[in-house]
Coordinates of C-alpha atoms in Angstrom, one line a residue:
M504 CA 0.0 -0.1 0.2
S505 CA 2.3 2.3 -0.7
T506 CA 0.4 5.1 -2.2
L507 CA -0.4 5.8 2.4
P508 CA 2.4 8.0 3.8
D509 CA 4.4 6.9 5.9
V510 CA 3.6 7.2 9.3
A511 CA 6.3 4.9 10.9
E512 CA 5.7 5.0 15.0
R513 CA 4.5 8.5 15.9
L514 CA 0.7 8.1 15.0
P515 CA 0.4 4.5 16.5
D516 CA 2.4 5.8 19.6
A517 CA 0.1 8.8 20.1
L518 CA -3.2 6.8 19.5
Q519 CA -2.2 4.3 22.1
A520 CA -1.8 6.7 24.5
L521 CA -4.7 8.4 24.1
R522 CA -6.4 4.9 24.1
D523 CA -4.8 4.5 27.4
R524 CA -6.1 7.2 28.9
L525 CA -9.8 7.1 27.5
A526 CA -9.7 3.5 29.2
A527 CA -8.5 4.7 32.7
A528 CA -10.8 7.9 32.6
P529 CA -12.1 8.5 35.6
L530 CA -16.4 8.3 35.1
R531 CA -17.2 6.8 38.9
L532 CA -19.2 9.8 40.3
R533 CA -22.4 9.2 38.5
T534 CA -23.1 12.8 36.6
P535 CA -25.8 13.2 33.9
G536 CA -22.8 12.4 31.0
R537 CA -21.6 9.9 32.9
D538 CA -23.2 6.7 30.8
Q539 CA -22.9 8.3 27.6
A540 CA -19.4 9.2 27.8
A541 CA -18.4 6.3 29.9
R542 CA -19.7 4.4 26.4
A543 CA -17.6 6.6 23.8
A544 CA -15.0 5.9 26.3
H545 CA -14.9 2.2 25.6
A546 CA -16.0 2.5 22.4
V547 CA -12.5 4.6 21.1
V548 CA -10.7 1.9 23.5
D549 CA -12.5 -1.5 21.3
Q550 CA -12.0 1.0 17.9
A551 CA -8.1 1.8 19.0
D552 CA -7.8 -2.1 19.6
D553 CA -9.6 -3.7 17.2
Y554 CA -9.1 -2.4 14.5
L555 CA -7.0 2.1 14.3
L556 CA -3.7 -0.5 16.1
P557 CA -3.8 -3.1 14.2
R558 CA -4.8 -0.8 10.7
L559 CA -1.9 1.6 11.7
R560 CA 1.0 -0.7 12.8
D561 CA 0.1 -3.1 8.9
L562 CA -1.1 -0.9 6.2
D563 CA -0.6 -4.0 3.7
A564 CA -3.3 -6.0 5.9
P565 CA -6.1 -7.8 3.9
L566 CA -9.3 -5.4 3.7
L567 CA -11.8 -6.4 6.0
T568 CA -14.7 -6.0 5.2
V569 CA -17.8 -6.2 7.1
V570 CA -21.7 -7.4 6.4
G571 CA -23.9 -6.0 8.6
G572 CA -28.0 -5.2 9.0
S573 CA -31.0 -5.6 10.8
T574 CA -32.4 -8.8 11.9
G575 CA -33.8 -10.8 8.9
A576 CA -31.8 -9.0 6.2
G577 CA -30.6 -11.6 4.7
K578 CA -26.8 -10.9 5.7
S579 CA -26.3 -14.7 5.6
T580 CA -27.6 -15.8 2.8
L581 CA -25.8 -12.7 0.8
V582 CA -22.7 -14.2 2.7
N583 CA -23.2 -17.7 2.0
S584 CA -24.1 -16.4 -2.0
L585 CA -21.0 -14.1 -2.4
L586 CA -19.1 -17.4 -1.9
G587 CA -21.3 -19.9 -3.4
A588 CA -21.2 -22.3 0.1
E589 CA -22.7 -21.9 2.9
V590 CA -19.9 -20.8 5.8
S591 CA -22.6 -18.9 8.0
P592 CA -25.5 -20.9 9.0
A593 CA -28.5 -18.7 7.3
G594 CA -32.3 -19.0 9.2
V595 CA -31.0 -20.0 13.0
R596 CA -32.1 -19.8 16.2
R597 CA -33.2 -16.4 17.0
P598 CA -32.4 -14.5 18.6
T599 CA -29.9 -16.6 19.5
T600 CA -26.7 -15.5 20.2
R601 CA -23.7 -17.2 18.0
A602 CA -20.3 -16.4 16.7
P603 CA -19.3 -14.2 13.9
V604 CA -17.8 -15.9 11.0
L605 CA -14.8 -14.5 9.2
V606 CA -14.1 -15.8 6.0
C607 CA -10.6 -15.0 3.7
A608 CA -8.4 -16.4 1.5
S609 CA -6.3 -19.3 2.4
A610 CA -3.6 -17.3 1.7
D611 CA -4.6 -14.5 4.1
R612 CA -4.9 -17.3 7.8
A613 CA -2.5 -15.6 9.5
A614 CA -3.7 -12.5 9.4
F615 CA -7.1 -13.3 11.0
A616 CA -5.8 -16.2 13.1
G617 CA -3.9 -14.1 15.8
D618 CA -4.7 -11.2 18.1
R619 CA -3.5 -8.6 15.6
V620 CA -7.1 -7.9 14.8
L621 CA -10.3 -7.8 17.1
P622 CA -8.1 -9.8 19.6
G623 CA -10.7 -9.4 21.9
L624 CA -12.3 -12.1 20.2
A625 CA -11.3 -15.9 20.9
R626 CA -11.1 -18.0 16.8
T627 CA -12.4 -20.9 17.0
T628 CA -12.3 -23.1 13.3
G629 CA -14.8 -25.6 14.1
G630 CA -18.5 -25.8 13.7
D631 CA -21.1 -23.4 13.5
G632 CA -19.6 -21.1 16.4
G633 CA -23.4 -21.8 17.8
G634 CA -21.9 -22.9 21.6
M635 CA -19.6 -19.1 21.7
T636 CA -20.8 -16.1 23.0
G637 CA -18.0 -12.9 22.5
G638 CA -15.6 -15.3 19.8
L639 CA -15.2 -15.1 16.0
R640 CA -15.1 -18.4 13.8
L641 CA -12.4 -18.2 11.2
V642 CA -13.1 -19.7 7.9
A643 CA -10.2 -19.7 5.0
R644 CA -11.1 -20.7 2.1
D645 CA -8.9 -20.8 -1.7
D646 CA -11.8 -19.9 -4.2
L647 CA -11.3 -16.2 -1.7
P648 CA -9.5 -13.6 -3.1
A649 CA -5.8 -12.9 -0.9
G650 CA -6.8 -9.7 0.1
L651 CA -10.0 -9.5 1.0
A652 CA -12.2 -11.0 4.5
L653 CA -15.8 -11.0 5.1
V654 CA -17.3 -11.2 8.2
D655 CA -20.8 -12.0 8.6
A656 CA -22.1 -10.2 12.0
P657 CA -24.6 -10.8 14.6
D658 CA -28.4 -8.6 14.0
V659 CA -27.3 -4.9 14.9
D660 CA -30.8 -4.7 16.1
S661 CA -31.0 -7.9 18.2
V662 CA -32.7 -8.3 21.1
V663 CA -30.1 -9.8 22.6
E664 CA -28.4 -7.3 24.0
A665 CA -24.7 -8.9 23.6
N666 CA -25.2 -10.0 19.6
R667 CA -26.1 -5.8 19.2
E668 CA -22.8 -5.1 21.1
L669 CA -20.8 -7.4 18.9
A670 CA -22.3 -6.3 15.6
G671 CA -21.3 -2.8 17.3
Q672 CA -18.3 -3.8 18.2
L673 CA -17.8 -5.3 14.4
L674 CA -18.3 -2.7 12.8
A675 CA -16.2 0.2 14.4
A676 CA -13.3 -2.6 13.3
A677 CA -14.2 -3.1 9.4
D678 CA -12.2 -1.4 6.5
L679 CA -15.7 -1.4 4.6
W680 CA -19.3 -2.3 5.9
I681 CA -21.7 -3.5 3.6
F682 CA -25.0 -2.8 5.4
V683 CA -27.9 -4.9 4.4
T684 CA -31.3 -3.6 4.4
T685 CA -34.8 -4.6 2.8
A686 CA -37.4 -3.3 0.6
A687 CA -39.7 -2.9 3.4
R688 CA -37.6 -2.0 6.9
Y689 CA -34.5 0.7 5.1
A690 CA -36.1 3.7 6.9
D691 CA -36.3 2.2 10.0
A692 CA -35.2 3.9 12.9
V693 CA -31.7 1.4 13.3
P694 CA -30.1 0.9 10.7
W695 CA -30.1 5.2 10.0
E696 CA -28.6 5.3 13.5
L697 CA -25.7 3.1 12.3
L698 CA -25.1 4.4 8.9
R699 CA -24.9 7.9 10.8
T700 CA -22.0 6.5 12.7
A701 CA -20.8 5.8 9.7
Q702 CA -21.5 9.4 8.2
E703 CA -19.5 10.8 11.2
R704 CA -16.9 8.2 11.5
G705 CA -16.1 8.2 7.6
T706 CA -16.1 4.5 6.9
A707 CA -15.8 3.3 3.4
L708 CA -19.9 2.6 2.8
A709 CA -21.8 0.1 0.5
V710 CA -25.5 -0.5 0.4
V711 CA -27.5 -3.4 0.2
L712 CA -31.3 -3.1 -0.5
D713 CA -32.7 -6.8 -0.3
R714 CA -35.7 -8.6 -1.0
V715 CA -37.2 -5.5 -3.5
P716 CA -39.8 -6.7 -5.5
P717 CA -39.2 -6.6 -9.1
E718 CA -41.6 -4.1 -10.0
A719 CA -40.5 -1.6 -7.3
V720 CA -36.7 -1.6 -8.0
R721 CA -36.7 1.6 -9.4
E722 CA -38.6 3.2 -7.3
V723 CA -37.4 2.1 -3.7
A724 CA -33.8 2.3 -5.2
D725 CA -34.2 6.0 -6.0
D726 CA -36.1 6.9 -2.8
L727 CA -33.0 5.0 -0.5
A728 CA -30.7 6.6 -2.9
G729 CA -32.5 10.4 -2.0
M730 CA -32.5 8.9 1.7
L731 CA -28.5 8.1 1.7
G732 CA -27.8 11.5 -0.3
R733 CA -29.5 13.6 2.0
A734 CA -27.9 11.8 5.4
G735 CA -24.4 12.8 3.8
L736 CA -23.7 9.0 2.4
A737 CA -24.3 9.8 -1.2
A738 CA -20.2 8.3 -1.8
A739 CA -21.9 4.7 -0.3
T740 CA -22.9 2.6 -3.2
L741 CA -25.5 1.2 -3.5
F742 CA -26.7 -2.6 -4.9
V743 CA -30.2 -4.1 -5.5
I744 CA -31.6 -7.8 -4.3
E745 CA -34.8 -8.3 -6.1
E746 CA -36.7 -10.5 -4.5
R747 CA -36.4 -14.2 -6.1
P748 CA -36.7 -17.6 -4.8
L749 CA -33.3 -18.8 -3.7
A750 CA -31.4 -21.8 -5.1
G751 CA -29.9 -24.5 -2.9
G752 CA -30.7 -21.1 0.6
L753 CA -28.5 -19.1 -2.5
L754 CA -29.5 -16.2 -4.0
P755 CA -29.4 -15.9 -7.8
E756 CA -26.4 -15.5 -9.7
D757 CA -27.2 -11.9 -11.9
Q758 CA -28.5 -10.5 -8.8
V759 CA -25.2 -10.9 -6.4
G760 CA -23.0 -11.2 -8.8
P761 CA -22.2 -7.2 -9.4
L762 CA -21.9 -7.0 -5.5
R763 CA -19.2 -10.0 -6.0
A764 CA -17.4 -8.5 -8.6
W765 CA -17.0 -5.2 -7.1
L766 CA -15.4 -7.2 -3.8
H767 CA -12.9 -8.6 -6.1
G768 CA -12.3 -6.2 -8.1
L769 CA -11.1 -4.1 -4.7
A770 CA -9.1 -6.9 -3.6
A771 CA -7.2 -7.0 -6.8
D772 CA -6.8 -3.8 -7.3
Q773 CA -3.9 -2.3 -4.8
E774 CA -4.7 1.1 -5.2
Q775 CA -8.7 1.0 -5.0
R776 CA -8.0 -1.2 -1.6
A777 CA -5.4 1.5 -0.5
A778 CA -8.6 4.2 -0.9
V779 CA -11.0 2.5 0.8
V780 CA -8.0 1.5 4.4
R781 CA -7.4 5.1 4.0
Q782 CA -11.4 7.2 3.7
T783 CA -12.0 5.0 6.6
L784 CA -8.9 4.7 8.5
E785 CA -8.5 9.3 8.1
G786 CA -12.6 9.0 8.8
A787 CA -11.9 7.3 12.3
L788 CA -8.9 9.3 13.5
Q789 CA -10.9 12.4 12.9
S790 CA -13.8 10.8 14.3
L791 CA -11.9 10.8 17.5
D792 CA -11.5 14.4 17.7
A793 CA -15.2 14.7 18.7
R794 CA -15.4 11.4 20.5
V795 CA -12.8 12.3 23.0
A796 CA -14.3 15.9 23.6
G797 CA -16.9 14.6 24.7
V798 CA -15.4 12.7 27.4
V799 CA -12.8 15.3 28.3
A800 CA -16.6 17.7 28.9
A801 CA -17.6 14.9 30.9
V802 CA -14.6 14.3 33.4
E803 CA -15.6 18.0 33.1
E804 CA -18.7 17.6 34.6
Q805 CA -17.5 14.9 37.4
T806 CA -14.7 17.2 38.7
A807 CA -17.7 20.5 39.3
A808 CA -19.5 17.7 41.1
A809 CA -16.7 15.9 43.1
D810 CA -16.4 20.2 44.1
A811 CA -19.8 20.7 44.9
L812 CA -20.2 17.3 46.9
A813 CA -16.6 19.0 48.5
A814 CA -17.8 22.1 49.1
A815 CA -21.7 20.7 50.6
A816 CA -19.5 18.5 53.2
E817 CA -17.3 21.2 54.6
A818 CA -20.1 23.8 54.6
A819 CA -22.0 21.1 56.8
Y820 CA -19.3 20.9 58.7
A821 CA -18.0 23.8 59.2
R822 CA -21.5 24.9 60.7
A823 CA -21.1 22.7 63.5
R824 CA -17.4 24.0 64.2
A825 CA -19.1 27.7 64.2
G826 CA -22.1 25.9 66.4
V827 CA -19.3 24.0 68.7
A828 CA -18.1 27.3 69.4
E829 CA -21.2 29.3 69.3
G830 CA -22.3 27.1 72.5
V831 CA -18.6 27.7 74.6
A832 CA -18.9 31.0 74.5
N833 CA -22.6 32.1 75.0
G834 CA -22.6 31.0 78.3
S835 CA -25.6 28.5 77.3
L836 CA -23.4 25.4 79.1
L837 CA -23.5 27.4 81.5
R838 CA -27.3 26.2 82.0
G839 CA -29.3 23.3 84.2
E840 CA -27.5 21.6 85.8
V841 CA -24.3 23.0 85.6
L842 CA -25.4 26.2 87.2
A843 CA -26.6 24.5 90.2
R844 CA -23.0 22.3 90.1
W845 CA -21.2 25.6 90.2
Q846 CA -23.7 27.5 92.8
E847 CA -23.1 24.6 94.8
F848 CA -19.6 25.0 94.5
V849 CA -18.9 28.8 95.6
G850 CA -22.0 28.0 97.9
T851 CA -24.3 31.1 98.3
G852 CA -22.6 34.1 98.9
E853 CA -19.5 33.3 102.2
W854 CA -16.8 32.8 99.2
M855 CA -18.0 36.2 98.1
R856 CA -17.5 37.9 101.4
N857 CA -14.8 36.6 102.2
L858 CA -12.1 34.9 99.6
Q859 CA -10.5 33.7 102.8
G860 CA -13.0 31.3 103.5
S861 CA -13.0 30.2 99.9
I862 CA -9.5 28.9 100.7
G863 CA -11.1 26.8 103.7
R864 CA -13.6 25.5 101.9
L865 CA -11.2 24.1 99.1
R866 CA -9.2 22.2 102.3
D867 CA -12.5 20.9 103.2
R868 CA -13.3 19.3 99.5
V869 CA -9.8 18.4 99.4
G870 CA -10.5 15.7 102.4
A871 CA -14.1 14.8 101.1
A872 CA -12.1 13.6 97.7
L873 CA -10.2 11.7 100.5
S874 CA -13.0 9.5 101.8
G875 CA -14.0 8.7 98.6
R876 CA -17.4 11.3 98.4
P877 CA -17.6 13.4 94.4
T878 CA -16.4 16.9 95.8
P879 CA -18.3 20.1 94.2
A880 CA -15.4 20.4 91.9
A881 CA -15.8 16.8 90.8
E882 CA -19.1 17.4 90.3
L883 CA -19.0 20.7 88.4
Q884 CA -16.3 19.5 85.8
G885 CA -19.2 16.1 85.9
A886 CA -21.6 18.9 84.5
L887 CA -19.3 20.6 82.3
E888 CA -17.9 17.5 80.6
S889 CA -21.4 16.4 80.1
G890 CA -22.9 19.2 78.5
V891 CA -19.9 19.7 75.7
E892 CA -20.1 16.5 74.9
V893 CA -23.8 16.6 74.4
L894 CA -23.2 20.0 72.2
L895 CA -20.4 18.0 70.0
R896 CA -22.8 15.0 69.7
A897 CA -25.7 17.5 68.4
E898 CA -23.5 19.0 65.8
A899 CA -21.5 16.2 64.4
D900 CA -25.4 14.6 64.1
A901 CA -26.5 18.1 62.4
A902 CA -23.9 18.3 60.1
A903 CA -24.4 14.5 58.8
E904 CA -28.2 15.0 57.7
R905 CA -27.0 18.4 56.5
T906 CA -24.2 16.8 54.0
V907 CA -26.6 13.4 53.2
L908 CA -29.3 15.6 52.5
G909 CA -26.9 18.3 50.1
W910 CA -25.6 15.3 48.3
R911 CA -29.3 14.4 47.6
T912 CA -29.9 16.6 46.0
L913 CA -26.4 17.5 44.0
P914 CA -25.2 15.2 40.9
G915 CA -22.8 12.4 42.0
G916 CA -24.4 12.1 45.2
P917 CA -27.1 9.9 45.2
G918 CA -24.8 7.8 43.7
L919 CA -21.9 8.0 47.1
L920 CA -25.0 7.5 49.4
D921 CA -26.2 4.4 48.2
G922 CA -26.8 1.5 50.9
R923 CA -25.1 4.1 53.2
Q924 CA -27.4 6.6 53.4
D925 CA -28.6 5.4 57.3
E926 CA -25.1 5.2 58.0
L927 CA -24.0 8.6 57.0
E928 CA -27.1 10.6 58.2
R929 CA -26.0 11.0 61.9
A930 CA -22.8 10.8 63.7
S931 CA -19.9 8.1 63.5
P932 CA -21.4 5.2 66.5
G933 CA -17.4 5.4 67.4
F934 CA -18.2 9.0 67.7
P935 CA -20.0 9.6 71.3
D936 CA -17.0 8.1 73.3
A937 CA -14.1 9.5 71.3
A938 CA -16.2 13.4 72.0
A939 CA -16.1 11.7 76.2
D940 CA -12.8 11.2 75.4
A941 CA -11.4 14.1 74.2
V942 CA -13.7 16.4 76.6
R943 CA -11.7 14.7 79.3
D944 CA -8.7 15.1 78.0
W945 CA -9.4 17.9 77.2
Q946 CA -10.2 18.6 81.7
G947 CA -7.2 17.3 82.5
H948 CA -4.6 19.4 79.7
L949 CA -6.7 22.8 81.5
L950 CA -5.4 21.3 85.0
D951 CA -2.1 20.4 84.3
L952 CA -2.0 24.3 82.9
V953 CA -3.2 25.4 86.2
R954 CA -0.6 23.5 87.9
S955 CA 2.0 24.3 85.2
E956 CA 0.7 28.2 86.3
G957 CA 1.2 28.4 89.7
A958 CA 4.2 25.7 90.0
G959 CA 6.4 28.9 90.7
K960 CA 4.3 30.9 93.0
R961 CA 5.3 29.8 96.2
S962 CA 3.3 31.5 98.1
Q963 CA 0.5 30.3 96.5
A964 CA 1.8 26.8 96.2
R965 CA -0.2 26.0 99.5
L966 CA -3.5 27.1 97.8
L967 CA -2.6 25.0 94.8
S968 CA -2.3 22.0 96.8
W969 CA -5.7 22.2 98.1
G970 CA -7.3 23.3 94.7
V971 CA -6.0 22.2 91.8
N972 CA -9.1 21.3 90.8
G973 CA -11.0 24.1 92.0
A974 CA -9.1 26.4 90.4
G975 CA -9.3 24.5 87.1
A976 CA -13.2 24.2 87.9
V977 CA -13.2 28.1 88.3
V978 CA -11.3 28.3 84.5
M979 CA -13.1 26.3 83.0
V980 CA -16.1 28.2 83.9
A981 CA -15.1 31.0 82.8
V982 CA -14.0 29.3 79.2
F983 CA -17.6 29.0 79.0
A984 CA -18.5 32.6 80.2
Q985 CA -19.3 34.9 78.0
T986 CA -23.3 34.9 79.2
G987 CA -25.2 35.8 75.8
G988 CA -26.9 32.7 76.0
L989 CA -28.1 33.2 79.2
T990 CA -31.3 34.5 80.7
G991 CA -30.9 37.9 83.2
A992 CA -31.0 35.5 86.3
E993 CA -27.9 33.5 85.1
V994 CA -26.2 36.0 83.9
A995 CA -26.9 37.3 87.7
V996 CA -25.4 34.3 89.0
A997 CA -23.3 33.2 86.0
G998 CA -21.5 36.4 85.7
G999 CA -21.1 37.6 89.5
T1000 CA -20.5 34.3 90.8
T1001 CA -17.8 33.8 88.3
A1002 CA -16.2 37.2 88.8
I1003 CA -15.4 36.4 92.9
G1004 CA -14.2 32.6 90.6
Q1005 CA -11.6 34.6 89.1
R1006 CA -10.7 37.4 91.7
V1007 CA -9.9 34.0 93.7
L1008 CA -7.0 33.5 90.5
E1009 CA -6.0 36.6 90.1
A1010 CA -5.0 36.7 93.6
V1011 CA -2.8 33.5 92.9
F1012 CA -1.4 33.7 89.5
G1013 CA -2.2 37.2 88.6
D1014 CA -4.5 38.7 86.4
A1015 CA -2.6 38.6 82.8
A1016 CA -2.1 35.2 84.4
V1017 CA -5.6 33.9 84.2
R1018 CA -6.7 35.3 81.0
G1019 CA -4.0 33.4 79.5
L1020 CA -5.5 30.4 81.1
A1021 CA -8.3 30.8 79.8
A1022 CA -7.5 31.6 76.3
R1023 CA -5.2 28.5 76.1
A1024 CA -7.8 26.2 77.8
R1025 CA -11.0 27.9 75.5
A1026 CA -7.9 27.1 72.1
D1027 CA -7.2 23.7 73.6
L1028 CA -10.8 23.1 73.2
D1029 CA -11.9 24.3 70.0
A1030 CA -8.8 22.1 68.6
R1031 CA -9.8 19.4 70.0
A1032 CA -13.4 20.0 68.5
E1033 CA -12.2 20.6 65.5
D1034 CA -10.1 16.9 65.3
L1035 CA -13.3 15.5 66.1
L1036 CA -15.2 17.3 63.7
R1037 CA -12.8 16.7 60.8
A1038 CA -12.8 12.6 61.9
E1039 CA -16.7 12.5 61.1
Q1040 CA -16.2 14.8 57.7
D1041 CA -13.6 12.4 56.7
R1042 CA -16.0 10.1 56.6
F1043 CA -17.7 12.0 53.5
D1044 CA -14.3 13.0 52.2
A1045 CA -13.2 9.2 51.9
L1046 CA -16.3 8.1 50.1
L1047 CA -15.5 11.4 47.8
D1048 CA -11.9 10.6 47.0
A1049 CA -12.3 7.4 45.9
A1050 CA -15.2 8.7 43.0
A1051 CA -13.3 11.7 42.1
P1052 CA -11.2 12.7 39.4
P1053 CA -7.3 13.7 39.4
P1054 CA -7.3 17.6 39.1
D1055 CA -5.2 17.0 35.9
A1056 CA -7.4 14.6 34.4
A1057 CA -8.9 16.6 32.1
E1058 CA -6.2 18.5 30.5
E1059 CA -4.2 15.2 30.3
L1060 CA -6.9 13.9 27.6
R1061 CA -7.1 17.1 25.9
A1062 CA -3.1 16.8 26.0
A1063 CA -3.5 13.0 24.6
A1064 CA -6.0 14.5 22.3
R1065 CA -3.2 17.5 21.3
A1066 CA -0.6 15.0 20.6
L1067 CA -2.4 12.6 18.2
A1068 CA -3.9 15.5 15.8
A1069 CA 0.0 16.9 15.7
A1070 CA 0.9 13.1 15.3
R1071 CA -1.9 13.6 12.6
R1072 CA -0.1 16.3 10.8
V1073 CA 2.9 14.7 10.4
R1074 CA 1.4 11.7 8.9
R1075 CA -0.3 13.9 6.3

């Protein structure tokens, strides 16, 4: 095939790179364009494997001619008639899946026995292939000219999905289509979908109009020719076969002879054969631009969907973090039991009147702790611990519910939630224990801060040895004592007693140190809440990370398509 330019290695290598990118196209989110793009990517990969790469690497290989068409159009009878013998059983069980038949010259058998063409289809050489699904029955004959192979494909409109898919795969692997239809069905929708595909891909095409009543040959043929012209397929060669009785299961010679002569002429004429290959090969390569662009658009849609889903989860948990911060800062945690325990801890007013008396009470509480009875400080800390845990659990549950609700309305979200919605719409089962541990650790850290702050203050060492827990309790209350969430009476009690508690601490540590203790304690609590809620958000992020495309996926596809286009320009 010397008329074709030398393609060397650049074009096949560029096509292989694009093929590999498409095979790995990240289309895991159930976005609106996902399924169509996945089919397109799969179709390009199959065509690259079955036809484009083998043809580019062996331009002189025999012309692969696929005979396709609708159910009952007479494809097998036509193939048998072209060969003058039954090689493809006609009228077999429909719609039972059977292996397609590839007939080639004995001299060309080696070109099709291996996996150079249609590598995904296993070969068999015996029987009719009826028990074989997704394979190819190979028949070599001495009376077929070298350079030409015929494939009898399954029905393009078969009710068996495997048949339809295999028919489409074979048509995409063809150098030349012979599309068979009938006078009764040539206007059906399915055949024209395939013909439009041939037009879009520039495939060399011949159309056989079968079973035409002799008296209607001119009328029907002119009508079909007009339809082909309007569809941009005026260059397709049209053959008409009249409805005549079969002779031994074969079409009359005067009806099938013109098509056989045309095919044998292609086989014998290297220039004509090269022109057919060039037309189909160039058309298929050119069609990749639009087909790959559709996949790129779908990958970009995936990226946009992933970004929206990530933003929804981030917003839900940011709101939860803000909710915890507000709950800590607005004084609402000092209500109820906490307020009661605080009043019990500081007394009804005696401490306010006499700071020295408060020191004595702290000593008494140390004694109570040694006796095994809970001290008021311990009970206050327990009430605060419970309140913070309840706040954390409420915000974690709300964030999970908001994320699930958001994902249900966003492209790709429902697919990620499938089978897991009940699990994901609330905090994880381990969250309550994790929250409890975090709050207890926070309280322990706060007491360590109090001990560390008092370690160098000798005049107050005795007070600290008696009242570290008590001092810590006052710092804890100070963290929650911004009283925006309390009633007037609660403000008066909580605010007043907190102020007195702070005076005790200021007498021990100094004003700046007390403010620093409260600030560090608040920052540590915020950090622990952040970690807890971030771990909860990670459940959603992990689902999304497993499905979202890499950030540069679309650009990598574009780059591979550009490289192929550049290689095609060099080839020309």
